[in-house]
Amino acid sequence: MATPTVREFPLTGPESGPYAITLGPDGALWFTLVHSGRIGRLDPDGTHTGHDLGDPECGPTVLTTGPDDALWFTEYKAHRIGRITTAGAVTHFDPLTPGSGPYGITAGPDGALWFTETVANRIGRIDPAGRVTGFALPIADAFPSAITTGADGALWFTLNAADALGRITTTGEVTVHPLPTRGAAPVGIAAAADGSLWFTEIGAGAIGRLDRTGEYRQFPLPDPQSRPHAVALDTAGDCWFTEWGTNRVGRLAGDGTLTEYDLPTPGAEPHGLVQGPDGAIWVALEVGALARITP
């Protein structure tokens, strides 16, 4: 194992559950507190604030910065989309399909937010005014999970139960790309500037890469039970990911070189991660903390 600087910042108890994290338009780190119905913020000087969403059971899950410089997030248990300004003003939007189980969300190239509906088996779109449209998927019970905007101007998403990636254009045309590994169960996905896509294969204990020509490459991790979950790219193009099953964070360089970092707290349950304004990698730990990794 590598020995970088790994520091944990306890912010809440495990009853709050930091889950996803992103860099906000104000230069602060914003994260969801999935178990307590709150959104957290950590500014560059270390000040932590929390924002109540009005429903402790709403299950805020994944969040992203929208084109309006607000943070948009999925509420998995409340089956709706949320928006919070950097000043803390919260708005909720009901998606097109009741009981849809929204999970992943990303800012699209068309000025709207695109999200997955895991239960409804659809991809949703919401514009900054709150107007929602939805698109059915061609494979039943595929469990669309994470979603990202590709360099090709389309939205790419993981189909966890179908062992596939999906692609949808901004006009709603869907294409499915099956993965060769049965039981790969992809979850996290991130798009690189060169047109490639990096994604976690939680069921296979591997990281996958699909380049812009459609060539697939798999990077098996040393422990097949590592359960890689979320994935993010840094400014150097390296692929970072959380290993939920082994309490580690991994990094894959473009040439496939793997480095793994142990987290200090046992059972920390690492989920989302992002490169912060300080250049370090910040990880949401469901145990109630954020971790900062400086390679």
PDB file of C-alpha atoms in Angstrom:
ATOM      1  CA  MET A   1       0.000   0.000   0.000  1.00  0.00           C
ATOM      2  CA  ALA A   2       1.087   3.543  -0.699  1.00  0.00           C
ATOM      3  CA  THR A   3       1.608   5.879   2.248  1.00  0.00           C
ATOM      4  CA  PRO A   4       0.310   9.311   1.248  1.00  0.00           C
ATOM      5  CA  THR A   5      -1.162  11.862   3.605  1.00  0.00           C
ATOM      6  CA  VAL A   6      -4.653  10.642   4.498  1.00  0.00           C
ATOM      7  CA  ARG A   7      -6.589  12.747   6.971  1.00  0.00           C
ATOM      8  CA  GLU A   8     -10.148  12.300   8.139  1.00  0.00           C
ATOM      9  CA  PHE A   9     -12.418  15.151   9.192  1.00  0.00           C
ATOM     10  CA  PRO A  10     -15.266  13.962  11.453  1.00  0.00           C
ATOM     11  CA  LEU A  11     -18.304  16.108  10.698  1.00  0.00           C
ATOM     12  CA  THR A  12     -21.359  14.158  11.754  1.00  0.00           C
ATOM     13  CA  GLY A  13     -22.235  10.815  13.268  1.00  0.00           C
ATOM     14  CA  PRO A  14     -22.982   7.676  11.270  1.00  0.00           C
ATOM     15  CA  GLU A  15     -26.662   8.516  11.655  1.00  0.00           C
ATOM     16  CA  SER A  16     -26.153  11.295   9.069  1.00  0.00           C
ATOM     17  CA  GLY A  17     -24.217   9.339   6.459  1.00  0.00           C
ATOM     18  CA  PRO A  18     -22.112  11.489   4.074  1.00  0.00           C
ATOM     19  CA  TYR A  19     -22.654   9.821   0.713  1.00  0.00           C
ATOM     20  CA  ALA A  20     -21.827  11.914  -2.382  1.00  0.00           C
ATOM     21  CA  ILE A  21     -19.574  14.956  -2.675  1.00  0.00           C
ATOM     22  CA  THR A  22     -18.927  17.607  -5.303  1.00  0.00           C
ATOM     23  CA  LEU A  23     -17.126  20.910  -5.747  1.00  0.00           C
ATOM     24  CA  GLY A  24     -19.608  23.762  -5.609  1.00  0.00           C
ATOM     25  CA  PRO A  25     -19.602  26.974  -7.652  1.00  0.00           C
ATOM     26  CA  ASP A  26     -18.521  28.862  -4.511  1.00  0.00           C
ATOM     27  CA  GLY A  27     -15.284  26.885  -4.151  1.00  0.00           C
ATOM     28  CA  ALA A  28     -16.618  24.859  -1.228  1.00  0.00           C
ATOM     29  CA  LEU A  29     -17.209  21.128  -0.978  1.00  0.00           C
ATOM     30  CA  TRP A  30     -20.884  20.135  -0.865  1.00  0.00           C
ATOM     31  CA  PHE A  31     -22.069  16.689   0.161  1.00  0.00           C
ATOM     32  CA  THR A  32     -25.252  14.765   0.814  1.00  0.00           C
ATOM     33  CA  LEU A  33     -26.176  13.378   4.219  1.00  0.00           C
ATOM     34  CA  VAL A  34     -28.255  10.469   3.050  1.00  0.00           C
ATOM     35  CA  HIS A  35     -29.550   9.265   6.417  1.00  0.00           C
ATOM     36  CA  SER A  36     -30.578  12.609   7.915  1.00  0.00           C
ATOM     37  CA  GLY A  37     -32.142  14.538   5.038  1.00  0.00           C
ATOM     38  CA  ARG A  38     -29.506  17.256   4.954  1.00  0.00           C
ATOM     39  CA  ILE A  39     -26.910  18.802   2.644  1.00  0.00           C
ATOM     40  CA  GLY A  40     -23.507  19.652   4.086  1.00  0.00           C
ATOM     41  CA  ARG A  41     -20.942  22.260   3.082  1.00  0.00           C
ATOM     42  CA  LEU A  42     -17.236  22.478   3.947  1.00  0.00           C
ATOM     43  CA  ASP A  43     -15.604  25.736   2.959  1.00  0.00           C
ATOM     44  CA  PRO A  44     -11.862  26.123   2.262  1.00  0.00           C
ATOM     45  CA  ASP A  45     -11.130  27.367   5.796  1.00  0.00           C
ATOM     46  CA  GLY A  46     -12.633  24.219   7.293  1.00  0.00           C
ATOM     47  CA  THR A  47     -15.969  25.660   8.421  1.00  0.00           C
ATOM     48  CA  HIS A  48     -18.740  23.087   8.233  1.00  0.00           C
ATOM     49  CA  THR A  49     -22.404  24.037   7.837  1.00  0.00           C
ATOM     50  CA  GLY A  50     -25.490  21.924   7.258  1.00  0.00           C
ATOM     51  CA  HIS A  51     -28.794  22.611   5.525  1.00  0.00           C
ATOM     52  CA  ASP A  52     -32.008  20.864   6.498  1.00  0.00           C
ATOM     53  CA  LEU A  53     -34.136  19.708   3.562  1.00  0.00           C
ATOM     54  CA  GLY A  54     -37.359  19.585   5.571  1.00  0.00           C
ATOM     55  CA  ASP A  55     -37.726  15.807   5.544  1.00  0.00           C
ATOM     56  CA  PRO A  56     -35.251  13.622   7.467  1.00  0.00           C
ATOM     57  CA  GLU A  57     -36.352  10.594   5.440  1.00  0.00           C
ATOM     58  CA  CYS A  58     -35.969  12.100   1.947  1.00  0.00           C
ATOM     59  CA  GLY A  59     -32.626  10.366   1.296  1.00  0.00           C
ATOM     60  CA  PRO A  60     -30.506  12.958  -0.568  1.00  0.00           C
ATOM     61  CA  THR A  61     -28.135  10.848  -2.620  1.00  0.00           C
ATOM     62  CA  VAL A  62     -26.063  12.283  -5.508  1.00  0.00           C
ATOM     63  CA  LEU A  63     -25.501  15.983  -6.179  1.00  0.00           C
ATOM     64  CA  THR A  64     -23.963  18.152  -8.873  1.00  0.00           C
ATOM     65  CA  THR A  65     -23.524  21.813  -9.753  1.00  0.00           C
ATOM     66  CA  GLY A  66     -26.149  23.017 -12.195  1.00  0.00           C
ATOM     67  CA  PRO A  67     -25.908  25.600 -14.971  1.00  0.00           C
ATOM     68  CA  ASP A  68     -27.598  28.115 -12.659  1.00  0.00           C
ATOM     69  CA  ASP A  69     -24.787  27.890 -10.072  1.00  0.00           C
ATOM     70  CA  ALA A  70     -27.005  26.030  -7.621  1.00  0.00           C
ATOM     71  CA  LEU A  71     -26.526  22.468  -6.379  1.00  0.00           C
ATOM     72  CA  TRP A  72     -29.016  19.915  -7.712  1.00  0.00           C
ATOM     73  CA  PHE A  73     -29.505  16.551  -6.043  1.00  0.00           C
ATOM     74  CA  THR A  74     -31.586  13.406  -6.113  1.00  0.00           C
ATOM     75  CA  GLU A  75     -33.842  12.463  -3.206  1.00  0.00           C
ATOM     76  CA  TYR A  76     -33.964   8.708  -3.535  1.00  0.00           C
ATOM     77  CA  LYS A  77     -36.498   7.973  -0.809  1.00  0.00           C
ATOM     78  CA  ALA A  78     -38.749  10.983  -1.477  1.00  0.00           C
ATOM     79  CA  HIS A  79     -38.695  10.273  -5.231  1.00  0.00           C
ATOM     80  CA  ARG A  80     -37.967  13.840  -6.249  1.00  0.00           C
ATOM     81  CA  ILE A  81     -35.225  16.238  -7.358  1.00  0.00           C
ATOM     82  CA  GLY A  82     -33.889  18.948  -5.060  1.00  0.00           C
ATOM     83  CA  ARG A  83     -32.114  22.244  -5.627  1.00  0.00           C
ATOM     84  CA  ILE A  84     -30.154  24.268  -3.097  1.00  0.00           C
ATOM     85  CA  THR A  85     -28.529  27.633  -3.672  1.00  0.00           C
ATOM     86  CA  THR A  86     -25.161  28.460  -2.169  1.00  0.00           C
ATOM     87  CA  ALA A  87     -27.097  30.640   0.301  1.00  0.00           C
ATOM     88  CA  GLY A  88     -29.062  27.582   1.454  1.00  0.00           C
ATOM     89  CA  ALA A  89     -32.466  28.135  -0.198  1.00  0.00           C
ATOM     90  CA  VAL A  90     -34.070  24.751  -0.987  1.00  0.00           C
ATOM     91  CA  THR A  91     -36.620  23.827  -3.655  1.00  0.00           C
ATOM     92  CA  HIS A  92     -38.078  20.394  -4.389  1.00  0.00           C
ATOM     93  CA  PHE A  93     -39.381  19.112  -7.748  1.00  0.00           C
ATOM     94  CA  ASP A  94     -41.455  15.988  -8.248  1.00  0.00           C
ATOM     95  CA  PRO A  95     -40.175  13.870 -11.155  1.00  0.00           C
ATOM     96  CA  LEU A  96     -42.369  12.715 -13.989  1.00  0.00           C
ATOM     97  CA  THR A  97     -42.793   9.198 -12.600  1.00  0.00           C
ATOM     98  CA  PRO A  98     -44.028   8.673  -9.002  1.00  0.00           C
ATOM     99  CA  GLY A  99     -41.945   6.211  -6.980  1.00  0.00           C
ATOM    100  CA  SER A 100     -39.139   6.435  -9.519  1.00  0.00           C
ATOM    101  CA  GLY A 101     -36.112   6.161  -7.194  1.00  0.00           C
ATOM    102  CA  PRO A 102     -33.893   8.909  -8.658  1.00  0.00           C
ATOM    103  CA  TYR A 103     -30.193   8.281  -8.007  1.00  0.00           C
ATOM    104  CA  GLY A 104     -27.514   9.719 -10.324  1.00  0.00           C
ATOM    105  CA  ILE A 105     -27.598  13.297 -11.613  1.00  0.00           C
ATOM    106  CA  THR A 106     -25.387  15.415 -13.862  1.00  0.00           C
ATOM    107  CA  ALA A 107     -25.440  18.746 -15.672  1.00  0.00           C
ATOM    108  CA  GLY A 108     -26.115  18.140 -19.345  1.00  0.00           C
ATOM    109  CA  PRO A 109     -24.743  19.992 -22.363  1.00  0.00           C
ATOM    110  CA  ASP A 110     -28.201  21.466 -23.066  1.00  0.00           C
ATOM    111  CA  GLY A 111     -28.520  23.567 -19.903  1.00  0.00           C
ATOM    112  CA  ALA A 112     -30.643  20.971 -18.095  1.00  0.00           C
ATOM    113  CA  LEU A 113     -29.999  18.388 -15.383  1.00  0.00           C
ATOM    114  CA  TRP A 114     -30.221  14.718 -16.350  1.00  0.00           C
ATOM    115  CA  PHE A 115     -30.883  11.984 -13.813  1.00  0.00           C
ATOM    116  CA  THR A 116     -31.473   8.258 -13.523  1.00  0.00           C
ATOM    117  CA  GLU A 117     -34.689   6.689 -12.235  1.00  0.00           C
ATOM    118  CA  THR A 118     -33.592   3.328 -10.839  1.00  0.00           C
ATOM    119  CA  VAL A 119     -37.042   1.946 -10.054  1.00  0.00           C
ATOM    120  CA  ALA A 120     -38.920   3.425 -13.014  1.00  0.00           C
ATOM    121  CA  ASN A 121     -36.163   2.302 -15.421  1.00  0.00           C
ATOM    122  CA  ARG A 122     -36.022   5.706 -17.077  1.00  0.00           C
ATOM    123  CA  ILE A 123     -33.707   8.634 -17.681  1.00  0.00           C
ATOM    124  CA  GLY A 124     -35.110  11.973 -16.572  1.00  0.00           C
ATOM    125  CA  ARG A 125     -34.410  15.548 -17.588  1.00  0.00           C
ATOM    126  CA  ILE A 126     -35.238  18.666 -15.596  1.00  0.00           C
ATOM    127  CA  ASP A 127     -34.580  22.202 -16.729  1.00  0.00           C
ATOM    128  CA  PRO A 128     -33.723  25.034 -14.310  1.00  0.00           C
ATOM    129  CA  ALA A 129     -37.400  26.067 -14.262  1.00  0.00           C
ATOM    130  CA  GLY A 130     -38.370  22.646 -12.931  1.00  0.00           C
ATOM    131  CA  ARG A 131     -39.957  21.207 -16.080  1.00  0.00           C
ATOM    132  CA  VAL A 132     -39.433  17.443 -16.200  1.00  0.00           C
ATOM    133  CA  THR A 133     -39.411  14.992 -19.103  1.00  0.00           C
ATOM    134  CA  GLY A 134     -38.550  11.301 -19.089  1.00  0.00           C
ATOM    135  CA  PHE A 135     -37.232   8.645 -21.458  1.00  0.00           C
ATOM    136  CA  ALA A 136     -37.900   4.914 -21.140  1.00  0.00           C
ATOM    137  CA  LEU A 137     -35.043   2.435 -21.521  1.00  0.00           C
ATOM    138  CA  PRO A 138     -35.131  -0.468 -23.987  1.00  0.00           C
ATOM    139  CA  ILE A 139     -34.070  -3.068 -21.378  1.00  0.00           C
ATOM    140  CA  ALA A 140     -36.482  -3.892 -18.556  1.00  0.00           C
ATOM    141  CA  ASP A 141     -35.336  -3.672 -14.926  1.00  0.00           C
ATOM    142  CA  ALA A 142     -31.878  -2.437 -15.919  1.00  0.00           C
ATOM    143  CA  PHE A 143     -31.477  -0.273 -12.764  1.00  0.00           C
ATOM    144  CA  PRO A 144     -29.871   2.856 -14.287  1.00  0.00           C
ATOM    145  CA  SER A 145     -27.482   4.211 -11.662  1.00  0.00           C
ATOM    146  CA  ALA A 146     -24.794   6.886 -12.123  1.00  0.00           C
ATOM    147  CA  ILE A 147     -24.814   9.293 -15.068  1.00  0.00           C
ATOM    148  CA  THR A 148     -22.288  11.685 -16.626  1.00  0.00           C
ATOM    149  CA  THR A 149     -21.942  13.962 -19.640  1.00  0.00           C
ATOM    150  CA  GLY A 150     -19.560  12.540 -22.222  1.00  0.00           C
ATOM    151  CA  ALA A 151     -17.133  14.422 -24.431  1.00  0.00           C
ATOM    152  CA  ASP A 152     -19.404  13.526 -27.366  1.00  0.00           C
ATOM    153  CA  GLY A 153     -22.233  15.692 -25.987  1.00  0.00           C
ATOM    154  CA  ALA A 154     -24.396  12.724 -24.982  1.00  0.00           C
ATOM    155  CA  LEU A 155     -25.284  11.456 -21.519  1.00  0.00           C
ATOM    156  CA  TRP A 156     -23.722   8.146 -20.453  1.00  0.00           C
ATOM    157  CA  PHE A 157     -24.999   6.042 -17.580  1.00  0.00           C
ATOM    158  CA  THR A 158     -24.460   2.676 -15.934  1.00  0.00           C
ATOM    159  CA  LEU A 159     -27.083  -0.066 -16.132  1.00  0.00           C
ATOM    160  CA  ASN A 160     -26.270  -1.916 -12.942  1.00  0.00           C
ATOM    161  CA  ALA A 161     -28.638  -4.868 -13.315  1.00  0.00           C
ATOM    162  CA  ALA A 162     -28.044  -5.270 -17.059  1.00  0.00           C
ATOM    163  CA  ASP A 163     -24.210  -5.334 -16.976  1.00  0.00           C
ATOM    164  CA  ALA A 164     -24.130  -2.529 -19.534  1.00  0.00           C
ATOM    165  CA  LEU A 165     -23.567   1.144 -20.204  1.00  0.00           C
ATOM    166  CA  GLY A 166     -26.243   3.322 -21.730  1.00  0.00           C
ATOM    167  CA  ARG A 167     -25.997   6.420 -23.897  1.00  0.00           C
ATOM    168  CA  ILE A 168     -28.759   8.938 -24.486  1.00  0.00           C
ATOM    169  CA  THR A 169     -28.633  11.981 -26.746  1.00  0.00           C
ATOM    170  CA  THR A 170     -30.252  15.238 -25.705  1.00  0.00           C
ATOM    171  CA  THR A 171     -33.097  14.376 -28.097  1.00  0.00           C
ATOM    172  CA  GLY A 172     -33.760  11.107 -26.272  1.00  0.00           C
ATOM    173  CA  GLU A 173     -32.162   8.477 -28.536  1.00  0.00           C
ATOM    174  CA  VAL A 174     -30.919   5.591 -26.365  1.00  0.00           C
ATOM    175  CA  THR A 175     -28.143   3.116 -27.184  1.00  0.00           C
ATOM    176  CA  VAL A 176     -27.059   0.226 -24.950  1.00  0.00           C
ATOM    177  CA  HIS A 177     -23.467  -1.037 -24.786  1.00  0.00           C
ATOM    178  CA  PRO A 178     -23.291  -4.478 -23.070  1.00  0.00           C
ATOM    179  CA  LEU A 179     -20.191  -5.260 -21.036  1.00  0.00           C
ATOM    180  CA  PRO A 180     -18.428  -8.581 -21.634  1.00  0.00           C
ATOM    181  CA  THR A 181     -18.265  -9.503 -17.938  1.00  0.00           C
ATOM    182  CA  ARG A 182     -21.383 -11.144 -16.584  1.00  0.00           C
ATOM    183  CA  GLY A 183     -22.179  -9.820 -13.127  1.00  0.00           C
ATOM    184  CA  ALA A 184     -20.039  -6.683 -13.599  1.00  0.00           C
ATOM    185  CA  ALA A 185     -22.876  -4.578 -12.087  1.00  0.00           C
ATOM    186  CA  PRO A 186     -21.448  -1.139 -13.007  1.00  0.00           C
ATOM    187  CA  VAL A 187     -22.261   1.786 -10.693  1.00  0.00           C
ATOM    188  CA  GLY A 188     -20.060   4.899 -10.824  1.00  0.00           C
ATOM    189  CA  ILE A 189     -19.095   6.508 -14.133  1.00  0.00           C
ATOM    190  CA  ALA A 190     -16.942   9.488 -15.158  1.00  0.00           C
ATOM    191  CA  ALA A 191     -16.118  10.970 -18.554  1.00  0.00           C
ATOM    192  CA  ALA A 192     -12.603  11.948 -19.608  1.00  0.00           C
ATOM    193  CA  ALA A 193     -11.702  14.773 -21.967  1.00  0.00           C
ATOM    194  CA  ASP A 194     -10.316  12.288 -24.509  1.00  0.00           C
ATOM    195  CA  GLY A 195     -13.771  10.771 -24.984  1.00  0.00           C
ATOM    196  CA  SER A 196     -13.207   7.715 -22.822  1.00  0.00           C
ATOM    197  CA  LEU A 197     -15.438   6.617 -19.958  1.00  0.00           C
ATOM    198  CA  TRP A 198     -14.247   5.158 -16.679  1.00  0.00           C
ATOM    199  CA  PHE A 199     -16.632   3.164 -14.510  1.00  0.00           C
ATOM    200  CA  THR A 200     -16.682   0.847 -11.526  1.00  0.00           C
ATOM    201  CA  GLU A 201     -17.702  -2.800 -11.793  1.00  0.00           C
ATOM    202  CA  ILE A 202     -18.845  -3.405  -8.240  1.00  0.00           C
ATOM    203  CA  GLY A 203     -19.814  -7.011  -8.898  1.00  0.00           C
ATOM    204  CA  ALA A 204     -16.559  -7.941 -10.646  1.00  0.00           C
ATOM    205  CA  GLY A 205     -14.178  -6.069  -8.347  1.00  0.00           C
ATOM    206  CA  ALA A 206     -12.766  -4.150 -11.305  1.00  0.00           C
ATOM    207  CA  ILE A 207     -12.557  -0.801 -13.071  1.00  0.00           C
ATOM    208  CA  GLY A 208     -13.694  -0.587 -16.666  1.00  0.00           C
ATOM    209  CA  ARG A 209     -12.750   1.811 -19.436  1.00  0.00           C
ATOM    210  CA  LEU A 210     -14.545   2.361 -22.738  1.00  0.00           C
ATOM    211  CA  ASP A 211     -12.683   4.549 -25.214  1.00  0.00           C
ATOM    212  CA  ARG A 212     -14.266   6.725 -27.867  1.00  0.00           C
ATOM    213  CA  THR A 213     -13.868   3.985 -30.498  1.00  0.00           C
ATOM    214  CA  GLY A 214     -15.833   1.522 -28.355  1.00  0.00           C
ATOM    215  CA  GLU A 215     -12.808  -0.499 -27.233  1.00  0.00           C
ATOM    216  CA  TYR A 216     -13.291  -1.884 -23.719  1.00  0.00           C
ATOM    217  CA  ARG A 217     -10.562  -2.599 -21.193  1.00  0.00           C
ATOM    218  CA  GLN A 218     -10.992  -4.069 -17.739  1.00  0.00           C
ATOM    219  CA  PHE A 219      -8.654  -3.465 -14.784  1.00  0.00           C
ATOM    220  CA  PRO A 220      -9.256  -6.182 -12.159  1.00  0.00           C
ATOM    221  CA  LEU A 221      -8.412  -5.065  -8.620  1.00  0.00           C
ATOM    222  CA  PRO A 222      -6.222  -7.218  -6.337  1.00  0.00           C
ATOM    223  CA  ASP A 223      -9.178  -8.062  -4.101  1.00  0.00           C
ATOM    224  CA  PRO A 224     -12.244  -9.226  -6.062  1.00  0.00           C
ATOM    225  CA  GLN A 225     -14.363  -8.356  -3.010  1.00  0.00           C
ATOM    226  CA  SER A 226     -13.255  -4.702  -3.016  1.00  0.00           C
ATOM    227  CA  ARG A 227     -16.685  -3.517  -4.242  1.00  0.00           C
ATOM    228  CA  PRO A 228     -15.561  -0.386  -6.183  1.00  0.00           C
ATOM    229  CA  HIS A 229     -18.410   2.102  -6.012  1.00  0.00           C
ATOM    230  CA  ALA A 230     -17.872   5.720  -7.094  1.00  0.00           C
ATOM    231  CA  VAL A 231     -15.349   7.065  -9.591  1.00  0.00           C
ATOM    232  CA  ALA A 232     -13.847  10.487 -10.374  1.00  0.00           C
ATOM    233  CA  LEU A 233     -11.096  11.874 -12.585  1.00  0.00           C
ATOM    234  CA  ASP A 234      -8.480  14.369 -11.457  1.00  0.00           C
ATOM    235  CA  THR A 235      -6.949  17.141 -13.531  1.00  0.00           C
ATOM    236  CA  ALA A 236      -4.049  14.867 -14.529  1.00  0.00           C
ATOM    237  CA  GLY A 237      -6.507  12.376 -16.016  1.00  0.00           C
ATOM    238  CA  ASP A 238      -5.988   9.728 -13.344  1.00  0.00           C
ATOM    239  CA  CYS A 239      -9.015   7.679 -12.328  1.00  0.00           C
ATOM    240  CA  TRP A 240      -9.874   7.639  -8.618  1.00  0.00           C
ATOM    241  CA  PHE A 241     -12.428   5.311  -7.068  1.00  0.00           C
ATOM    242  CA  THR A 242     -13.708   4.137  -3.714  1.00  0.00           C
ATOM    243  CA  GLU A 243     -13.404   0.518  -2.600  1.00  0.00           C
ATOM    244  CA  TRP A 244     -16.399   0.145  -0.343  1.00  0.00           C
ATOM    245  CA  GLY A 245     -15.680  -3.512   0.467  1.00  0.00           C
ATOM    246  CA  THR A 246     -12.042  -3.099   1.534  1.00  0.00           C
ATOM    247  CA  ASN A 247     -12.076   0.406   3.097  1.00  0.00           C
ATOM    248  CA  ARG A 248      -9.687   1.868   0.537  1.00  0.00           C
ATOM    249  CA  VAL A 249      -9.444   4.483  -2.174  1.00  0.00           C
ATOM    250  CA  GLY A 250      -7.743   3.520  -5.427  1.00  0.00           C
ATOM    251  CA  ARG A 251      -6.085   5.411  -8.244  1.00  0.00           C
ATOM    252  CA  LEU A 252      -5.471   4.169 -11.784  1.00  0.00           C
ATOM    253  CA  ALA A 253      -3.085   6.063 -14.012  1.00  0.00           C
ATOM    254  CA  GLY A 254      -3.717   6.142 -17.741  1.00  0.00           C
ATOM    255  CA  ASP A 255      -1.209   3.334 -18.280  1.00  0.00           C
ATOM    256  CA  GLY A 256      -3.046   1.113 -15.827  1.00  0.00           C
ATOM    257  CA  THR A 257      -0.702   1.585 -12.852  1.00  0.00           C
ATOM    258  CA  LEU A 258      -2.693   1.013  -9.668  1.00  0.00           C
ATOM    259  CA  THR A 259      -2.151   2.644  -6.278  1.00  0.00           C
ATOM    260  CA  GLU A 260      -4.353   1.935  -3.255  1.00  0.00           C
ATOM    261  CA  TYR A 261      -4.738   3.967  -0.065  1.00  0.00           C
ATOM    262  CA  ASP A 262      -6.031   2.566   3.222  1.00  0.00           C
ATOM    263  CA  LEU A 263      -8.470   4.699   5.203  1.00  0.00           C
ATOM    264  CA  PRO A 264      -7.601   5.174   8.891  1.00  0.00           C
ATOM    265  CA  THR A 265     -11.049   4.357  10.307  1.00  0.00           C
ATOM    266  CA  PRO A 266     -12.152   0.726   9.938  1.00  0.00           C
ATOM    267  CA  GLY A 267     -15.491   0.309   8.224  1.00  0.00           C
ATOM    268  CA  ALA A 268     -15.592   3.927   7.048  1.00  0.00           C
ATOM    269  CA  GLU A 269     -17.831   3.040   4.073  1.00  0.00           C
ATOM    270  CA  PRO A 270     -16.279   5.302   1.404  1.00  0.00           C
ATOM    271  CA  HIS A 271     -18.676   6.347  -1.320  1.00  0.00           C
ATOM    272  CA  GLY A 272     -18.461   9.539  -3.418  1.00  0.00           C
ATOM    273  CA  LEU A 273     -15.226  11.386  -4.133  1.00  0.00           C
ATOM    274  CA  VAL A 274     -14.025  14.496  -5.965  1.00  0.00           C
ATOM    275  CA  GLN A 275     -10.863  16.514  -6.496  1.00  0.00           C
ATOM    276  CA  GLY A 276     -11.106  19.558  -4.252  1.00  0.00           C
ATOM    277  CA  PRO A 277      -9.997  23.147  -4.863  1.00  0.00           C
ATOM    278  CA  ASP A 278      -6.759  22.303  -3.034  1.00  0.00           C
ATOM    279  CA  GLY A 279      -5.889  19.573  -5.538  1.00  0.00           C
ATOM    280  CA  ALA A 280      -6.440  16.795  -2.995  1.00  0.00           C
ATOM    281  CA  ILE A 281      -9.015  14.035  -3.351  1.00  0.00           C
ATOM    282  CA  TRP A 282     -11.922  14.342  -0.933  1.00  0.00           C
ATOM    283  CA  VAL A 283     -14.007  11.293  -0.064  1.00  0.00           C
ATOM    284  CA  ALA A 284     -17.410  11.064   1.619  1.00  0.00           C
ATOM    285  CA  LEU A 285     -17.362   8.448   4.387  1.00  0.00           C
ATOM    286  CA  GLU A 286     -20.761   7.182   5.418  1.00  0.00           C
ATOM    287  CA  VAL A 287     -19.447   6.668   8.951  1.00  0.00           C
ATOM    288  CA  GLY A 288     -19.779  10.450   9.379  1.00  0.00           C
ATOM    289  CA  ALA A 289     -16.636  12.099   8.021  1.00  0.00           C
ATOM    290  CA  LEU A 290     -14.780  13.360   4.964  1.00  0.00           C
ATOM    291  CA  ALA A 291     -11.331  12.052   4.076  1.00  0.00           C
ATOM    292  CA  ARG A 292      -8.642  14.107   2.338  1.00  0.00           C
ATOM    293  CA  ILE A 293      -5.986  12.253   0.347  1.00  0.00           C
ATOM    294  CA  THR A 294      -2.825  13.988  -0.805  1.00  0.00           C
ATOM    295  CA  PRO A 295      -0.787  11.618  -3.008  1.00  0.00           C
TER     296      PRO A 295
END
